[in-house]
Short mmCIF file of C-alpha atoms in Angstrom, two decimals:
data_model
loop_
_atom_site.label_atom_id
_atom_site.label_comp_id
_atom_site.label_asym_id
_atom_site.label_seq_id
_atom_site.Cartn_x
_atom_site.Cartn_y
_atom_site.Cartn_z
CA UNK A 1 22.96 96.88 64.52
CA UNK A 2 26.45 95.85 65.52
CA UNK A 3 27.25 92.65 66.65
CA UNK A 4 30.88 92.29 65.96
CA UNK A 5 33.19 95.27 65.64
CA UNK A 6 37.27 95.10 64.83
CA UNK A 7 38.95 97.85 66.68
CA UNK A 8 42.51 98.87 65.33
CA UNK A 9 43.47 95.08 64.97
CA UNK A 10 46.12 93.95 63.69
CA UNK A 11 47.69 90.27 63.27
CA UNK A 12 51.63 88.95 62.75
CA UNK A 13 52.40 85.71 62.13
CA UNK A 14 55.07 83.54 62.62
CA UNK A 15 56.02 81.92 59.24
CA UNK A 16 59.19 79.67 58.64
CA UNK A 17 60.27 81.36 62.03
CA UNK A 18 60.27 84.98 61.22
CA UNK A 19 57.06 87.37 61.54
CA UNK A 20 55.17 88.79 59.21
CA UNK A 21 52.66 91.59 59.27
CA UNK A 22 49.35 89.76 57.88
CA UNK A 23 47.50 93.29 58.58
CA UNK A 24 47.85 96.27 60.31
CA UNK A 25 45.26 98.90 62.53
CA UNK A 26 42.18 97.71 60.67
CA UNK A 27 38.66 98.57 61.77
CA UNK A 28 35.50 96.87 60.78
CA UNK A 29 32.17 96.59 61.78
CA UNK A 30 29.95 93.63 60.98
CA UNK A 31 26.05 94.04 61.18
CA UNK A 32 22.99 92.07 61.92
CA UNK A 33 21.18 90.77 58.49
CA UNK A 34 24.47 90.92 56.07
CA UNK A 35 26.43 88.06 54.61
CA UNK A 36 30.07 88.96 54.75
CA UNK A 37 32.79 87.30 52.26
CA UNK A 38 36.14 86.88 53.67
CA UNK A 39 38.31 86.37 51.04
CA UNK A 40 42.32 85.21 51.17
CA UNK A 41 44.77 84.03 49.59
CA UNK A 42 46.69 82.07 51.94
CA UNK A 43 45.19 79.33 53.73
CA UNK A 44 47.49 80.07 56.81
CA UNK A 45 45.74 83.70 56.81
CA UNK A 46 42.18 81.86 56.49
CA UNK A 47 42.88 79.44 59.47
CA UNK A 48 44.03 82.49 61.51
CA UNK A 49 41.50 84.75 61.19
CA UNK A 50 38.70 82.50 61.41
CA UNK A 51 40.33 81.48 64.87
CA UNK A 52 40.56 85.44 66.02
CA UNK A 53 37.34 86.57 64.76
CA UNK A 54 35.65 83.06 66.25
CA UNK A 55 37.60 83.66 69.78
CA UNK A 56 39.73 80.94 69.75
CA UNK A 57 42.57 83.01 69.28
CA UNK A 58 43.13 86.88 69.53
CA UNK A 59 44.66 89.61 67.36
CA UNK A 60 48.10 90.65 67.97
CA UNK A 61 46.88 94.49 68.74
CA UNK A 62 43.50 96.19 69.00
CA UNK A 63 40.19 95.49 70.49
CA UNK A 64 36.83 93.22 69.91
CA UNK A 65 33.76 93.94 70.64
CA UNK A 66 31.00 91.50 70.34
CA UNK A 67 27.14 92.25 70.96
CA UNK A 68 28.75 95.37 72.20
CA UNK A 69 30.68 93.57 75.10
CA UNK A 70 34.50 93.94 75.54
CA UNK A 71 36.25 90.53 74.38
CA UNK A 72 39.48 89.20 76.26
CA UNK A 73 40.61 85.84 77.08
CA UNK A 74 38.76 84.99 80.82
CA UNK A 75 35.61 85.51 79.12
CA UNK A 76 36.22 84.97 75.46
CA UNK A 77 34.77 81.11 75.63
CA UNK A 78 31.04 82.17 76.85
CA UNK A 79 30.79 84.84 74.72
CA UNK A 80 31.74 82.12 71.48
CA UNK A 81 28.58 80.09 73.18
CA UNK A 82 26.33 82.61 73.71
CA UNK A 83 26.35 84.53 70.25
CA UNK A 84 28.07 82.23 67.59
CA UNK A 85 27.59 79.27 66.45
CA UNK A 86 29.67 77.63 63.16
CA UNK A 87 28.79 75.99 59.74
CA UNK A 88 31.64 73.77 59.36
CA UNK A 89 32.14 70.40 57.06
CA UNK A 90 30.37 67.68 56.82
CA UNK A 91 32.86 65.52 58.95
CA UNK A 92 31.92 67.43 61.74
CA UNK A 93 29.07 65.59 62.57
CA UNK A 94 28.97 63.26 64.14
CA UNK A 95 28.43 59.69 61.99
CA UNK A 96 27.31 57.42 65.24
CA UNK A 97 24.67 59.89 66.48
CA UNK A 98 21.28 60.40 64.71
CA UNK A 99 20.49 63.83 63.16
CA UNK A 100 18.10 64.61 66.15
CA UNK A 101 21.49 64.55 68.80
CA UNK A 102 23.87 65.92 66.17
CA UNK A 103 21.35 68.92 66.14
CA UNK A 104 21.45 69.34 70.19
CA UNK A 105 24.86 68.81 70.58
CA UNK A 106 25.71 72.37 71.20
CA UNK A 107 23.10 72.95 73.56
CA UNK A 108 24.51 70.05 75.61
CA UNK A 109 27.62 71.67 75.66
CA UNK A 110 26.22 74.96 76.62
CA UNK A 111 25.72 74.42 79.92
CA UNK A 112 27.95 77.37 81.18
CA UNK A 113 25.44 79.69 79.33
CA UNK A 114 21.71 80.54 79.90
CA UNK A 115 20.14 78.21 77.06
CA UNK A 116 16.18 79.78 77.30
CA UNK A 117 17.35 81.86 73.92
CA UNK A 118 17.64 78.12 71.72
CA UNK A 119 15.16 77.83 69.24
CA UNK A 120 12.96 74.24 68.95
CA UNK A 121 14.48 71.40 67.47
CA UNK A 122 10.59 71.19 65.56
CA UNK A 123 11.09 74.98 63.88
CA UNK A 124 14.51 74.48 63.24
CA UNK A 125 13.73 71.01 60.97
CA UNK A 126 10.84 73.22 59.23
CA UNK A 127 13.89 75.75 58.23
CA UNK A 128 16.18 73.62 56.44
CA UNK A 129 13.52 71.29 55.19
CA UNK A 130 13.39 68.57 56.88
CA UNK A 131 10.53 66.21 57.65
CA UNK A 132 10.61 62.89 59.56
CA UNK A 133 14.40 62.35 59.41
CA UNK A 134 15.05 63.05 63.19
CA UNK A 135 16.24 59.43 64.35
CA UNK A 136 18.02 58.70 61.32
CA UNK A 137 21.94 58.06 62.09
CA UNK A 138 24.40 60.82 59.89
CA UNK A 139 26.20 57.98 58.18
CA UNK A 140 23.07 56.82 56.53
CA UNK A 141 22.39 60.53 55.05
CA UNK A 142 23.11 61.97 51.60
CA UNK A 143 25.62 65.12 51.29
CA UNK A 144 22.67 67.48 50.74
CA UNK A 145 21.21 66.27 54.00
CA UNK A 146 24.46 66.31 55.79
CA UNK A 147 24.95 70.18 54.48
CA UNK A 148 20.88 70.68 56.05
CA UNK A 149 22.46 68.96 59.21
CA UNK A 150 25.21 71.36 59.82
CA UNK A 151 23.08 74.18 59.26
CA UNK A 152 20.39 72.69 62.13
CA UNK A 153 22.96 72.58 64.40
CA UNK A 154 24.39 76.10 63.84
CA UNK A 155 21.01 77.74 64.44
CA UNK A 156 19.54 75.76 67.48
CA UNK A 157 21.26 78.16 69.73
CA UNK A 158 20.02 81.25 68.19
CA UNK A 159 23.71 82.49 67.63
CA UNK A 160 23.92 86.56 66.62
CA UNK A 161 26.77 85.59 63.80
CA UNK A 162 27.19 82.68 62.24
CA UNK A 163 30.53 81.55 60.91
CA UNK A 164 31.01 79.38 57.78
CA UNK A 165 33.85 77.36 56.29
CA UNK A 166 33.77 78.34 52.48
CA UNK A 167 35.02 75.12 51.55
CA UNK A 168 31.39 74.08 51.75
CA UNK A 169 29.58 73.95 48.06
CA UNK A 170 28.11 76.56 47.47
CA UNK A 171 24.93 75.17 45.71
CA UNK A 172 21.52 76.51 45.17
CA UNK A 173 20.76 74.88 48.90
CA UNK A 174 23.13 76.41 50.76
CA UNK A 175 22.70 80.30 48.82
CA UNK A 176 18.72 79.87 50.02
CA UNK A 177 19.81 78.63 53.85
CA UNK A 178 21.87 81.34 54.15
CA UNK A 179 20.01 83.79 52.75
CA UNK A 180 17.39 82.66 55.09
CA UNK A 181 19.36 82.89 58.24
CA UNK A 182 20.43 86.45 57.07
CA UNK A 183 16.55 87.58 56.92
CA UNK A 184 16.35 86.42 60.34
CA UNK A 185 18.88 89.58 61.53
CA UNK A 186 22.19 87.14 62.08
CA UNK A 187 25.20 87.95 60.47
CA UNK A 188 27.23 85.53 58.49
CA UNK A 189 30.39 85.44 58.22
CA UNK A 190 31.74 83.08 55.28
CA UNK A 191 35.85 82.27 54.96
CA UNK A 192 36.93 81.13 51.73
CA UNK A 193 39.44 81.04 48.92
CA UNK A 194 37.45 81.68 45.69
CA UNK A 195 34.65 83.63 43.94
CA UNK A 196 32.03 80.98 44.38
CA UNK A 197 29.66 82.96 47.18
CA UNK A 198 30.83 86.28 46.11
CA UNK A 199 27.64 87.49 44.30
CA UNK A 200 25.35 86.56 47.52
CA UNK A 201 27.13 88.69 49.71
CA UNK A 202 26.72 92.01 50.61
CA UNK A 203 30.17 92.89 51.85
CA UNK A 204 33.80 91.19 50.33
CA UNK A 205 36.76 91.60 52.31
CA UNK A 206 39.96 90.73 50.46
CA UNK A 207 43.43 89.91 53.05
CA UNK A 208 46.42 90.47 50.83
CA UNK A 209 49.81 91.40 51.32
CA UNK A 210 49.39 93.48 54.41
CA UNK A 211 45.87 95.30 52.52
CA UNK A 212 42.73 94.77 53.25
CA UNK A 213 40.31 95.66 50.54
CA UNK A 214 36.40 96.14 51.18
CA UNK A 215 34.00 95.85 48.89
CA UNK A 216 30.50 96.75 49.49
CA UNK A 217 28.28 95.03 46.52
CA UNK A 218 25.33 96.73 47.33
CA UNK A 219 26.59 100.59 47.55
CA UNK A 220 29.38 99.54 44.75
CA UNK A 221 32.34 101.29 47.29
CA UNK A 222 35.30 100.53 47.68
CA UNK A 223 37.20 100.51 51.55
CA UNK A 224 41.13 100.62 51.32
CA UNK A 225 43.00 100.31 54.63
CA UNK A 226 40.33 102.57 56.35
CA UNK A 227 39.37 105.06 53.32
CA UNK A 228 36.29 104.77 50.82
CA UNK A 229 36.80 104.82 47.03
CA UNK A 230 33.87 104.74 44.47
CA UNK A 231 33.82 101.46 41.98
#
């Protein structure tokens, strides 16, 4: 099912005062249940992507559609809060609070947003494997706790796509979370520079030079600026 789709979009920056095309009249659809690469080569492409696609910030043209609903800017804050949630870095979270309110934090934020859809804080623990660790503070906890963390906190809102910062290591923990989170029908979304989560994804989409380039790893196709090629 769709639960983001890119309509026509297309985004100019300004760089060093003058615009620049980044991409024109693309169309995409993301799905439920498929781990999506985003792949640049400019960080100032990265940052400004991640900021459309995550409604902080809209395309210069075209339409978004999320969970089939029409996106523009009066609205564009509940629907972030009631279908996304983010995997960002570790300093994130925040060091004074224990894991148990790092975890909730979103849901206290919520509050313009029917919160019955949240999943337990007890089920969410069991996903990333955690036991007792609830009332420990974040600045006592180990980096592959911290990474666990950040997970937790994405997923106690039951988001539909889940965004991820690819600066994030990319270690044996973090392929199995998000495969995980995939099997439970979200999408994931994963912005990054290099090749590290490329082989765990089912979709690559390279930003470069005004082309974007789509790679499907599991049919082995190729999508140039709209048209399908065979690998």
């Amino acid at each position: 099912m769709k639960c983001l789709e890119l309509i026509k979009v297309s985004k100019i920056l300004k760089i060093n005062g003058e615009e620049k095309i980044i991409f024109n009249n693309f169309s995409f659809d993301f799905e439920d249940g498929k781990i999506y690469v985003l792949k640049f080569k400019q960080n100032l492409l990265r940052k400004s992507l991640f900021k459309c696609l995550g409604l902080f910030d809209f395309f210069s043209d075209g339409r978004v559609r999320v969970c089939k609903e029409d996106i523009n800017r009066k609205k564009s804050r509940y629907i972030r809060q009631k279908y996304m949630s983010f995997i960002l870095r570790e300093n994130y979270l925040v060091d004074t609070l224990t894991l148990k309110e790092n975890i909730l934090l979103p849901v206290l934020y919520a509050n313009s947003v029917d919160t019955d859809n949240t999943l337990s804080l007890r089920d969410i623990l069991m996903m990333v494997g955690f036991n007792s660790y609830q009332d420990r503070l974040v600045k006592n906890m180990n980096k592959t706790d911290l990474r666990k963390a950040l997970v937790a906190r994405a997923m106690i809102v039951n988001p539909k796509i889940v965004f991820v910062d690819g600066v994030l290591n990319c270690d044996r923990l973090m392929q199995n979370m998000l495969k995980k989170i995939a099997g439970l029908d979200k999408c994931i979304i994963i912005f990054t520079q290099n090749d590290s989560y490329d082989k765990y994804s089912d979709y690559i989409i390279c930003f470069d030079n005004q082309k974007v380039i789509v790679n499907n790893t599991v049919n082995k196709t190729s999508l140039v600026n709209g048209e399908y090629y065979g690998l």
